[in-house]
Coordinates of C-alpha atoms in Angstrom, one line a residue:
M1 CA 75.3 75.8 41.7
K2 CA 72.9 76.2 44.7
V3 CA 70.0 78.6 44.3
S4 CA 69.1 80.7 47.4
P5 CA 65.7 79.7 48.9
F6 CA 64.8 83.4 49.0
R7 CA 65.5 83.8 45.2
A8 CA 63.5 80.7 44.5
L9 CA 60.6 82.2 46.5
V10 CA 60.8 85.5 44.6
G11 CA 60.9 83.7 41.2
T12 CA 57.9 81.6 42.1
R13 CA 56.0 84.7 43.3
K14 CA 56.7 86.5 40.0
L15 CA 55.5 83.5 38.0
A16 CA 52.4 83.4 40.1
I17 CA 51.8 87.1 39.6
I18 CA 52.2 86.7 35.8
V19 CA 49.8 83.8 35.7
L20 CA 47.2 85.6 37.9
G21 CA 47.5 88.8 35.9
L22 CA 46.9 86.9 32.7
M23 CA 43.9 85.2 34.2
L24 CA 42.6 88.5 35.4
F25 CA 43.1 90.1 32.0
L26 CA 41.2 87.3 30.3
Y27 CA 38.4 87.5 32.9
I28 CA 38.0 91.3 32.4
C29 CA 37.9 90.8 28.6
F30 CA 35.1 88.2 29.2
L31 CA 33.2 90.7 31.4
I32 CA 33.5 93.5 28.9
L33 CA 32.3 91.3 26.0
N34 CA 29.5 89.9 28.2
N35 CA 28.5 93.4 29.2
Y36 CA 28.4 94.4 25.5
Q37 CA 26.2 91.5 24.7
T38 CA 24.0 92.3 27.8
Q39 CA 23.6 95.9 26.6
S40 CA 22.6 94.8 23.2
N41 CA 20.0 92.4 24.7
L42 CA 18.7 95.2 26.9
R43 CA 18.1 97.4 23.9
K44 CA 16.3 94.6 22.3
T45 CA 14.3 93.9 25.4
A46 CA 13.5 97.7 25.8
L47 CA 12.1 97.7 22.2
E48 CA 10.0 94.5 23.0
Q49 CA 8.8 96.1 26.2
L50 CA 7.7 99.2 24.3
V51 CA 5.7 97.0 21.9
Q52 CA 4.2 95.1 24.8
D53 CA 3.3 98.3 26.6
T54 CA 1.7 99.7 23.5
E55 CA -0.3 96.4 22.9
K56 CA -1.5 96.6 26.5
L57 CA -2.6 100.2 26.1
A58 CA -4.3 99.3 22.8
M59 CA -6.1 96.4 24.5
T60 CA -7.3 98.8 27.3
I61 CA -8.6 101.3 24.7
G62 CA -10.2 98.4 22.8
Y63 CA -11.9 97.3 26.0
F64 CA -13.2 100.9 26.5
F65 CA -14.8 100.8 23.1
S66 CA -16.2 97.3 23.8
E67 CA -17.9 98.7 26.9
R68 CA -19.4 101.4 24.8
K69 CA -20.8 98.8 22.4
T70 CA -22.3 97.1 25.5
D71 CA -23.8 100.5 26.5
L72 CA -25.5 100.9 23.2
E73 CA -26.7 97.3 23.2
N74 CA -28.3 97.9 26.6
L75 CA -29.8 101.2 25.4
S76 CA -31.3 99.5 22.3
K77 CA -33.2 97.2 24.7
N78 CA -34.9 100.2 26.4
R79 CA -38.6 99.8 26.5
S80 CA -39.3 103.3 25.2
L81 CA -37.9 102.4 21.7
S82 CA -40.2 99.4 21.2
V83 CA -43.2 101.4 22.6
F84 CA -42.7 104.0 19.8
F85 CA -42.8 101.4 17.1
E86 CA -45.7 99.6 18.7
N87 CA -47.7 102.8 18.8
R88 CA -46.8 103.6 15.2
A89 CA -47.9 100.1 14.2
L90 CA -51.3 100.8 15.9
G91 CA -51.7 103.8 13.6
M92 CA -51.0 106.6 16.0
S93 CA -49.9 110.0 14.6
M94 CA -47.4 112.4 15.9
E95 CA -50.2 114.5 17.4
Y96 CA -51.7 111.6 19.2
G97 CA -49.1 109.4 20.9
L98 CA -46.1 109.2 18.7
Q99 CA -44.6 112.5 19.8
A100 CA -44.9 111.5 23.4
S101 CA -43.1 108.3 22.6
L102 CA -40.3 110.3 20.9
N103 CA -40.1 112.6 24.0
S104 CA -39.7 109.5 26.2
I105 CA -36.9 108.2 24.0
A106 CA -35.2 111.7 24.2
R107 CA -35.4 111.6 28.0
Q108 CA -33.8 108.2 28.0
F109 CA -31.0 109.4 25.8
D110 CA -30.4 112.4 28.1
R111 CA -30.4 110.2 31.1
F112 CA -28.0 107.8 29.4
I113 CA -25.6 110.6 28.7
K114 CA -25.8 112.0 32.2
E115 CA -25.3 108.5 33.8
K116 CA -22.3 107.3 31.7
K117 CA -19.4 109.2 33.2
F118 CA -15.7 108.8 34.1
D119 CA -14.8 110.6 37.3
G120 CA -17.6 113.1 36.8
K121 CA -17.0 113.7 33.1
R122 CA -19.5 112.5 30.5
I123 CA -18.4 109.7 28.1
Y124 CA -20.9 110.6 25.4
S125 CA -21.4 114.1 23.9
R126 CA -24.4 113.2 21.8
V127 CA -26.9 110.4 21.0
V128 CA -29.4 110.3 18.1
F129 CA -31.8 107.8 16.7
V130 CA -32.3 107.6 12.9
N131 CA -35.1 105.5 11.3
A132 CA -34.6 103.1 8.4
N133 CA -35.4 106.0 6.0
A134 CA -32.5 108.0 7.2
Q135 CA -34.7 110.5 9.0
L136 CA -33.6 111.9 12.3
L137 CA -36.2 111.1 14.9
V138 CA -34.6 111.8 18.3
E139 CA -31.4 113.5 19.5
S140 CA -30.1 113.9 23.0
S141 CA -29.2 117.6 22.6
P142 CA -31.6 119.5 20.3
G143 CA -30.3 122.7 18.7
N144 CA -28.1 121.4 15.9
S145 CA -30.8 121.7 13.2
E146 CA -28.5 123.2 10.6
K147 CA -25.9 120.5 11.0
N148 CA -28.6 117.8 11.1
Q149 CA -29.9 119.0 7.7
E150 CA -26.4 118.8 6.2
M151 CA -25.7 115.4 7.8
D152 CA -26.0 112.4 5.4
W153 CA -27.5 109.8 7.8
N154 CA -27.6 107.2 5.1
R155 CA -23.9 106.3 5.6
F156 CA -24.6 105.4 9.2
L157 CA -27.4 102.9 8.4
T158 CA -26.4 99.2 8.6
P159 CA -29.5 97.2 7.8
D160 CA -27.5 94.2 6.7
N161 CA -25.1 94.2 9.6
P162 CA -26.6 93.4 13.0
K163 CA -23.3 94.1 14.8
I164 CA -22.5 97.3 16.7
T165 CA -19.6 99.2 15.0
V166 CA -17.1 101.9 15.8
T167 CA -16.4 104.4 13.0
D168 CA -14.2 107.4 12.5
E169 CA -15.9 110.5 11.2
S170 CA -13.1 113.0 12.2
N171 CA -12.2 115.9 10.0
A172 CA -9.8 118.8 10.1
H173 CA -11.9 120.6 12.7
A174 CA -13.2 118.0 15.0
V175 CA -12.6 114.4 16.3
N176 CA -15.7 112.3 15.8
M177 CA -15.5 108.9 17.3
I178 CA -18.9 107.2 16.7
V179 CA -20.4 104.0 18.1
S180 CA -23.4 102.9 16.0
C181 CA -26.0 100.2 16.9
P182 CA -28.6 98.9 14.5
Y183 CA -32.1 98.6 16.0
F184 CA -34.5 95.8 15.0
F185 CA -38.2 95.8 15.8
K186 CA -39.7 92.4 15.6
Q187 CA -36.7 91.1 13.7
K188 CA -37.0 93.9 11.1
Y189 CA -34.5 96.7 10.7
A190 CA -36.1 99.8 12.1
G191 CA -33.3 102.3 12.5
Q192 CA -29.9 103.2 14.0
I193 CA -28.7 104.5 17.4
I194 CA -25.7 106.7 16.9
S195 CA -23.5 108.0 19.7
W196 CA -20.5 110.4 19.8
I197 CA -17.7 109.7 22.3
A198 CA -15.7 112.5 23.8
P199 CA -12.1 111.8 22.8
E200 CA -10.6 113.5 25.8
N201 CA -11.8 110.7 28.0
I202 CA -9.5 108.2 26.2
Y203 CA -6.5 110.6 26.7
D204 CA -7.3 111.5 30.4
Y205 CA -7.9 108.0 31.7
F206 CA -5.8 105.6 29.5
I207 CA -2.9 107.6 28.2
Q208 CA -2.1 110.6 30.4
A209 CA -1.6 108.4 33.6
D210 CA 1.4 106.5 32.2
R211 CA 2.5 109.0 29.5
R212 CA 6.1 110.2 29.5
D213 CA 6.7 114.0 29.2
D214 CA 8.5 113.6 25.8
E215 CA 6.1 111.1 24.4
Y216 CA 3.4 111.6 21.7
T217 CA 0.5 109.2 21.6
G218 CA -2.3 109.2 19.2
L219 CA -4.8 107.1 17.2
L220 CA -4.4 106.5 13.5
S221 CA -7.6 106.2 11.5
R222 CA -8.2 104.1 8.4
Q223 CA -7.7 107.2 6.4
N224 CA -4.2 107.6 7.7
R225 CA -5.2 110.6 9.9
L226 CA -3.2 110.8 13.1
I227 CA -5.4 112.0 16.0
M228 CA -3.3 113.3 18.9
L229 CA -5.7 112.9 21.8
E230 CA -4.1 115.5 24.1
N231 CA -5.0 118.3 21.8
K232 CA -7.6 116.3 19.8
W233 CA -6.5 116.6 16.2
S234 CA -3.1 118.3 15.8
R235 CA 0.0 116.4 14.6
P236 CA 3.3 116.3 16.6
N237 CA 5.6 119.2 16.1
F238 CA 8.0 117.3 13.8
S239 CA 8.6 117.2 10.1
D240 CA 9.7 114.3 8.1
L241 CA 7.3 111.9 9.9
P242 CA 7.1 108.5 8.3
D243 CA 4.1 107.1 6.4
F244 CA 2.3 105.4 9.3
A245 CA 0.0 103.5 7.0
S246 CA 3.0 101.5 5.5
M247 CA 4.4 100.6 8.9
K248 CA 4.4 97.0 10.0
M249 CA 2.1 96.1 12.9
E250 CA 3.6 95.6 16.3
K251 CA 7.1 96.4 15.1
T252 CA 9.3 99.4 16.2
R253 CA 10.8 101.7 13.6
G254 CA 13.5 104.2 14.1
F255 CA 13.8 107.4 12.1
E256 CA 15.2 110.9 12.2
A257 CA 12.9 114.0 12.3
T258 CA 13.3 117.7 12.7
N259 CA 11.5 119.5 15.5
Q260 CA 10.0 123.0 15.4
N261 CA 13.4 124.5 16.4
G262 CA 15.2 122.9 13.4
T263 CA 17.0 120.3 15.6
K264 CA 17.5 116.8 14.4
V265 CA 15.9 114.2 16.8
D266 CA 16.1 110.4 16.7
L267 CA 12.7 109.0 17.3
I268 CA 11.2 105.5 17.7
T269 CA 7.6 104.8 16.7
V270 CA 5.3 101.7 17.0
K271 CA 1.8 101.0 15.6
V272 CA -0.7 98.6 17.2
P273 CA -4.3 97.9 16.1
V274 CA -7.1 98.7 18.5
K275 CA -9.3 95.6 18.5
G276 CA -12.9 96.1 17.4
T277 CA -12.3 99.6 16.0
P278 CA -10.9 101.2 12.8
F279 CA -8.1 102.8 14.8
F280 CA -4.4 102.0 15.3
L281 CA -2.5 103.2 18.4
V282 CA 0.7 105.1 17.5
R283 CA 3.4 106.1 19.9
L284 CA 6.4 108.4 19.2
L285 CA 9.3 108.6 21.7
P286 CA 12.9 109.9 21.6
T287 CA 15.3 107.1 21.0
S288 CA 17.3 108.2 24.1
S289 CA 14.3 107.7 26.4
V290 CA 13.9 104.1 25.3
L291 CA 17.5 102.9 24.6
G292 CA 19.5 105.4 26.6
Y293 CA 22.2 107.9 25.4
T294 CA 25.1 105.5 25.1
S295 CA 25.4 102.8 22.5
P296 CA 26.9 99.3 23.4
T297 CA 30.0 100.1 21.1
Q298 CA 30.8 103.3 23.0
L299 CA 30.3 101.6 26.3
L300 CA 32.7 98.8 25.1
M301 CA 35.5 101.2 24.4
A302 CA 35.0 103.1 27.7
M303 CA 35.1 99.9 29.7
G304 CA 38.2 98.7 27.8
A305 CA 40.1 101.8 28.7
L306 CA 39.0 101.5 32.3
A307 CA 40.1 97.8 32.4
V308 CA 43.6 98.7 31.3
A309 CA 43.9 101.3 34.1
F310 CA 42.4 98.8 36.5
L311 CA 44.9 96.0 35.6
G312 CA 47.9 98.4 36.1
G313 CA 46.7 99.4 39.6
A314 CA 45.9 95.7 40.4
V315 CA 49.5 94.7 39.7
V316 CA 50.8 97.3 42.2
L317 CA 48.2 96.4 44.8
F318 CA 48.8 92.7 44.4
R319 CA 52.5 93.1 45.3
I320 CA 51.6 94.9 48.5
F321 CA 48.9 92.4 49.3
T322 CA 51.1 89.3 49.1
H323 CA 53.4 90.6 51.8
N324 CA 50.6 90.8 54.4
L325 CA 48.7 87.7 53.2
V326 CA 50.5 85.1 55.4
L327 CA 50.3 87.1 58.6
R328 CA 46.6 87.9 58.0
A329 CA 45.8 84.2 57.3
R330 CA 47.4 83.0 60.6
F331 CA 45.7 85.7 62.6
E332 CA 42.3 84.9 61.1
E333 CA 42.8 81.2 61.7
A334 CA 43.5 81.8 65.5
S335 CA 40.5 84.2 65.7
K336 CA 38.3 81.7 63.9
R337 CA 39.1 79.0 66.4
E338 CA 38.3 81.2 69.4
Q339 CA 35.0 82.2 67.8
E340 CA 34.1 78.5 67.1
I341 CA 34.8 77.6 70.8
A342 CA 32.7 80.5 72.0
A343 CA 29.9 79.6 69.6
K344 CA 29.9 76.0 70.9
N345 CA 29.6 77.2 74.5
R346 CA 26.6 79.5 73.6
Q347 CA 24.9 76.6 71.7
L348 CA 25.2 74.3 74.7
E349 CA 23.8 77.0 77.0
K350 CA 20.9 77.7 74.6
E351 CA 20.0 74.0 74.4
V352 CA 19.9 73.7 78.2
D353 CA 17.6 76.8 78.4
E354 CA 15.4 75.6 75.6
R355 CA 15.0 72.2 77.3
K356 CA 14.0 73.8 80.6
R357 CA 11.5 76.1 78.8
A358 CA 10.0 73.1 76.9
D359 CA 9.5 71.1 80.1
E360 CA 7.8 74.1 81.8
A361 CA 5.7 74.8 78.7
L362 CA 4.6 71.1 78.7
R363 CA 3.5 71.3 82.3
E364 CA 1.6 74.6 81.7
S365 CA 0.0 73.1 78.5
E366 CA -1.3 70.1 80.3
A367 CA -2.8 72.3 83.1
Q368 CA -4.3 74.6 80.5
K369 CA -5.9 71.8 78.5
K370 CA -7.4 70.3 81.6
A371 CA -8.8 73.7 82.7
I372 CA -10.2 74.3 79.2
L373 CA -11.9 70.9 79.1
D374 CA -13.3 71.3 82.6
A375 CA -14.6 74.8 81.6
S376 CA -16.5 73.4 78.6
I377 CA -20.3 73.2 78.8
D378 CA -20.1 70.0 76.8
V379 CA -19.8 66.5 78.3
I380 CA -16.3 65.3 77.2
R381 CA -15.0 61.8 77.9
L382 CA -12.0 59.7 76.8
V383 CA -12.8 56.0 76.3
D384 CA -10.9 52.9 75.1
N385 CA -11.9 50.5 72.3
E386 CA -14.4 48.8 74.6
M387 CA -16.1 52.1 75.5
R388 CA -14.7 52.1 79.1
I389 CA -14.2 55.6 80.4
I390 CA -10.6 56.6 81.0
W391 CA -11.1 60.3 81.8
A392 CA -14.1 62.7 82.1
N393 CA -14.3 66.5 82.4
K394 CA -16.0 68.4 85.2
T395 CA -19.3 68.9 83.2
T396 CA -19.6 65.1 82.9
T397 CA -19.4 64.5 86.6
T398 CA -21.9 67.4 87.2
E399 CA -24.4 66.1 84.6
L400 CA -24.2 62.5 85.9
K401 CA -23.9 63.4 89.6
A402 CA -20.9 61.1 90.0
T403 CA -17.2 61.4 91.0
P404 CA -14.4 60.8 88.5
E405 CA -13.5 57.6 90.5
Q406 CA -17.1 56.3 90.0
L407 CA -17.0 56.9 86.2
V408 CA -13.5 55.7 85.3
G409 CA -13.5 52.0 84.3
S410 CA -17.3 51.8 83.6
C411 CA -18.7 51.7 80.1
C412 CA -20.2 55.0 78.8
Y413 CA -23.6 53.5 78.1
E414 CA -23.8 52.1 81.7
A415 CA -22.6 55.4 83.3
V416 CA -24.9 57.6 81.2
A417 CA -28.0 55.7 80.3
G418 CA -27.9 52.8 82.7
R419 CA -27.9 50.3 79.8
D420 CA -26.2 47.0 79.3
T421 CA -25.6 47.6 75.6
P422 CA -24.6 50.7 73.5
C423 CA -27.4 53.3 72.8
P424 CA -29.2 53.0 69.4
G425 CA -27.3 55.0 66.8
C426 CA -24.2 55.3 69.0
P427 CA -21.6 57.4 67.1
T428 CA -18.7 55.7 69.1
K429 CA -19.7 52.3 67.8
K430 CA -19.8 53.7 64.2
A431 CA -16.4 55.4 64.7
L432 CA -14.9 52.1 65.7
K433 CA -16.0 50.6 62.4
S434 CA -15.4 53.5 60.1
G435 CA -12.2 54.8 61.6
K436 CA -13.3 58.4 61.3
A437 CA -15.3 61.0 63.2
E438 CA -19.0 60.2 63.6
H439 CA -22.0 62.2 64.7
A440 CA -25.5 61.3 65.9
L441 CA -28.5 63.0 67.6
I442 CA -29.4 60.7 70.6
H443 CA -32.9 60.7 72.1
Q444 CA -32.7 59.5 75.8
K445 CA -35.9 58.6 77.5
E446 CA -34.2 58.1 80.9
L447 CA -30.9 59.1 82.4
K448 CA -29.3 56.8 85.0
G449 CA -32.7 55.3 85.8
V450 CA -34.5 58.6 86.0
K451 CA -37.3 58.8 83.4
E452 CA -36.7 62.2 81.7
E453 CA -36.7 62.8 77.9
T454 CA -33.5 64.5 76.8
Y455 CA -31.8 65.1 73.4
W456 CA -28.1 64.9 73.0
D457 CA -25.8 66.1 70.1
D458 CA -23.1 63.4 70.3
Y459 CA -19.7 63.2 68.5
A460 CA -17.1 60.4 68.5
L461 CA -13.5 61.1 67.3
P462 CA -11.1 58.2 67.1
I463 CA -7.4 58.6 68.2
K464 CA -5.0 56.5 66.2
N465 CA -1.4 55.4 66.7
E466 CA 1.4 55.6 64.1
S467 CA 0.2 52.4 62.5
G468 CA -3.3 53.8 62.0
D469 CA -5.0 51.6 64.6
I470 CA -7.6 53.1 66.9
V471 CA -6.3 53.2 70.5
N472 CA -8.8 55.6 72.2
L473 CA -11.8 57.7 71.3
I474 CA -13.0 61.1 72.4
Q475 CA -16.8 61.5 73.2
I476 CA -18.3 64.9 73.1
S477 CA -22.0 65.3 74.0
R478 CA -24.1 68.5 74.4
N479 CA -27.6 68.6 76.0
I480 CA -29.8 70.3 73.3
T481 CA -33.2 69.4 74.9
D482 CA -34.2 73.1 75.4
R483 CA -33.1 74.0 71.8
K484 CA -35.0 71.0 70.3
L485 CA -38.2 71.8 72.2
A486 CA -37.9 75.5 71.1
E487 CA -37.4 74.4 67.5
D488 CA -40.5 72.3 67.6
K489 CA -42.5 75.2 69.0
L490 CA -41.1 77.5 66.4
L491 CA -42.1 75.2 63.6
E492 CA -45.6 74.8 65.0
S493 CA -45.9 78.6 65.3
K494 CA -44.6 79.2 61.8
A495 CA -47.1 76.7 60.4
N496 CA -50.0 78.4 62.3
L497 CA -48.9 81.8 61.0
S498 CA -48.7 80.6 57.4
Q499 CA -52.2 79.1 57.7
A500 CA -53.6 82.3 59.3
Q501 CA -52.1 84.4 56.5
Q502 CA -53.5 82.2 53.8
M503 CA -57.0 82.4 55.4
A504 CA -56.8 86.2 55.8
H505 CA -55.1 86.7 52.4
I506 CA -52.3 88.7 54.1
G507 CA -48.6 88.4 53.5
N508 CA -45.6 89.8 55.2
W509 CA -42.0 90.6 54.0
N510 CA -38.8 91.9 55.4
W511 CA -36.2 94.0 53.6
N512 CA -32.6 94.2 54.7
V513 CA -31.7 97.6 53.2
V514 CA -27.9 97.3 53.8
K515 CA -27.7 93.8 52.1
N516 CA -30.6 94.5 49.7
K517 CA -32.1 91.1 50.6
I518 CA -35.9 90.6 50.8
S519 CA -37.7 87.6 52.4
W520 CA -41.4 86.9 51.6
S521 CA -44.0 84.8 53.4
D522 CA -45.7 82.0 51.5
E523 CA -48.9 84.0 51.2
L524 CA -47.1 87.0 49.7
Y525 CA -45.8 84.8 46.9
R526 CA -49.3 83.7 46.2
I527 CA -50.6 87.3 46.2
V528 CA -47.9 88.4 43.7
G529 CA -48.3 85.2 41.6
L530 CA -44.6 84.2 41.8
S531 CA -42.7 81.2 43.1
P532 CA -39.5 81.5 45.2
Q533 CA -37.6 80.4 42.1
Q534 CA -39.0 83.2 40.0
F535 CA -38.1 86.0 42.5
D536 CA -34.5 87.3 42.9
A537 CA -35.3 88.5 46.5
N538 CA -34.0 92.1 46.2
Y539 CA -35.5 95.5 45.9
E540 CA -35.0 95.9 42.2
A541 CA -36.8 92.6 41.5
Y542 CA -39.8 93.8 43.6
L543 CA -40.0 97.0 41.6
Q544 CA -40.6 94.9 38.5
C545 CA -43.8 93.6 40.1
I546 CA -45.3 97.2 40.6
H547 CA -47.6 98.7 38.1
P548 CA -45.7 101.2 35.8
D549 CA -48.0 104.0 36.6
D550 CA -47.4 103.5 40.4
L551 CA -43.7 102.9 40.2
E552 CA -42.4 106.5 40.7
F553 CA -45.0 106.9 43.5
F554 CA -43.8 103.8 45.3
K555 CA -40.1 104.8 44.9
N556 CA -40.8 108.2 46.4
I557 CA -42.8 106.7 49.3
T558 CA -39.9 104.3 50.0
K559 CA -37.3 107.1 50.0
K560 CA -39.5 109.1 52.4
V561 CA -40.0 106.2 54.7
L562 CA -36.3 105.4 54.8
R563 CA -35.5 109.0 55.5
D564 CA -38.2 109.7 58.2
K565 CA -38.0 106.1 59.7
K566 CA -41.7 106.1 60.7
S567 CA -44.5 103.7 60.3
Y568 CA -46.5 104.0 57.1
T569 CA -49.6 102.8 55.2
V570 CA -49.7 102.9 51.4
E571 CA -51.9 101.5 48.6
Y572 CA -50.5 100.7 45.1
R573 CA -51.1 98.3 42.2
I574 CA -49.1 95.3 41.2
V575 CA -49.0 93.3 38.0
R576 CA -49.0 89.5 38.2
P577 CA -47.2 87.4 35.6
N578 CA -50.5 86.7 33.9
D579 CA -51.0 90.5 33.5
D580 CA -53.7 90.5 36.2
V581 CA -53.6 93.9 38.0
R582 CA -54.3 93.9 41.8
T583 CA -54.4 96.7 44.4
V584 CA -52.5 95.9 47.6
Q585 CA -52.4 97.8 50.9
E586 CA -49.0 97.8 52.6
L587 CA -48.4 98.6 56.3
G588 CA -44.9 98.7 57.7
E589 CA -42.2 100.4 59.8
V590 CA -38.5 101.0 59.6
T591 CA -36.4 99.5 62.4

């Protein structure tokens, strides 16, 4: 029994549709399962990212406290502290000397608080100094006498621990973040510098910038007290909060809490230690803001239903698509052939145009190179391996008073110096041996038979072929006779000036205010008693040479001179490294 070709085609098409449909179904199942796995991995990644962000924030806060330790370390090195203990060791009393020293320390503390700021806000709210007997000697903001009497200063003293520490002295009414630095005088414990840090700085500059609207961020103290920095010491408006002290470090934890409206809320929290402090950074966020509102299981069910609907529609569309597939394929093939032919024609036209432009550019390039070389003030020549001139620029013919025809074919040392052999120290001869660029300063006592001393800055650059052999060399020479003579005169003048200053015991110096660079004459170094290696050559370094009693006077004079931009004369004292005090007179002007 014969089977109609049409029926055979229909049967084959149905079989193909079934096979393709089955493959599509399996592929969609694969996509759904893969998407489920991806969503699960994304949730895991989101939790890991939350931990990493928290670690980064904790590291930033830790660095903030590290800088505060550095602040107190620098403050402990202030001269006013050691002066107090030196005076006390000399037997001075409070009425005669010691009280003035304490006042000086207080001024340094006030200045310290005023200078240490973030965007105009003070970092420190208070700084005090307590001696080794737990007696309060100095505080930055007097007026807390009642609180000072109640304060047990003994717990801040660390005579056996030379390190700067951060402590938490917060209570139910105030947040007290304290940085404490032990002070040693002549390697003996003498007291403690204690500073209070304003907690709002940490919130404003490290947390608020990247904080989400629904996020709670705070510091957990060693006493398990949660400090919410945005309102200093209140806890989040949730009940059923977990025991943060028992939480694992750098691990997320999910839990359910009740807000102030009685609504159950799923939250995620993470705890990370702040390095170098007794604090832990704690973040509380709604689970939905981290992991989204839909779980992977819910998404799997929704995508499964969508896949079933999609497969049903795909079967209908596939039947319609197969009827037009053959006609579309033939049409696209014919259109593709026409496009290929048109593309070939455009490619040929483009190649012809590019070749024409390349030839024209080559001609222009050769003309430009010749014009550039002729316009150069340097003597430029192209020579072969035997130093015979192949080409010379216009400056060469002008300097040697010869035509190109007279120069080409002659050796460079014959054409330039009238010699039979290469010039002493010839860089071209060196380049032929070394195979690389060479340089030499040539002193000619005559030029083409004319006795005239000239100095030339000569370069020789070898030109190599693909095998690395030298085929030609480029010679570049510049007449530096005027510059050489000027340099010799300048050196002679400088030596005379230095000798005159030494005889008159007068030094000079220049200060570049913009770059803050200072240059001294040799005699000024001798006056101050320093060597160039001992002086940093800036304004701040010079201030260290001035007598302490004249320092403010000198600073004020300097400000006035820079403001008025007039000539000035001033006398002040300097202190040499051997403690010898000298009075100097300074005359200058601002330019």
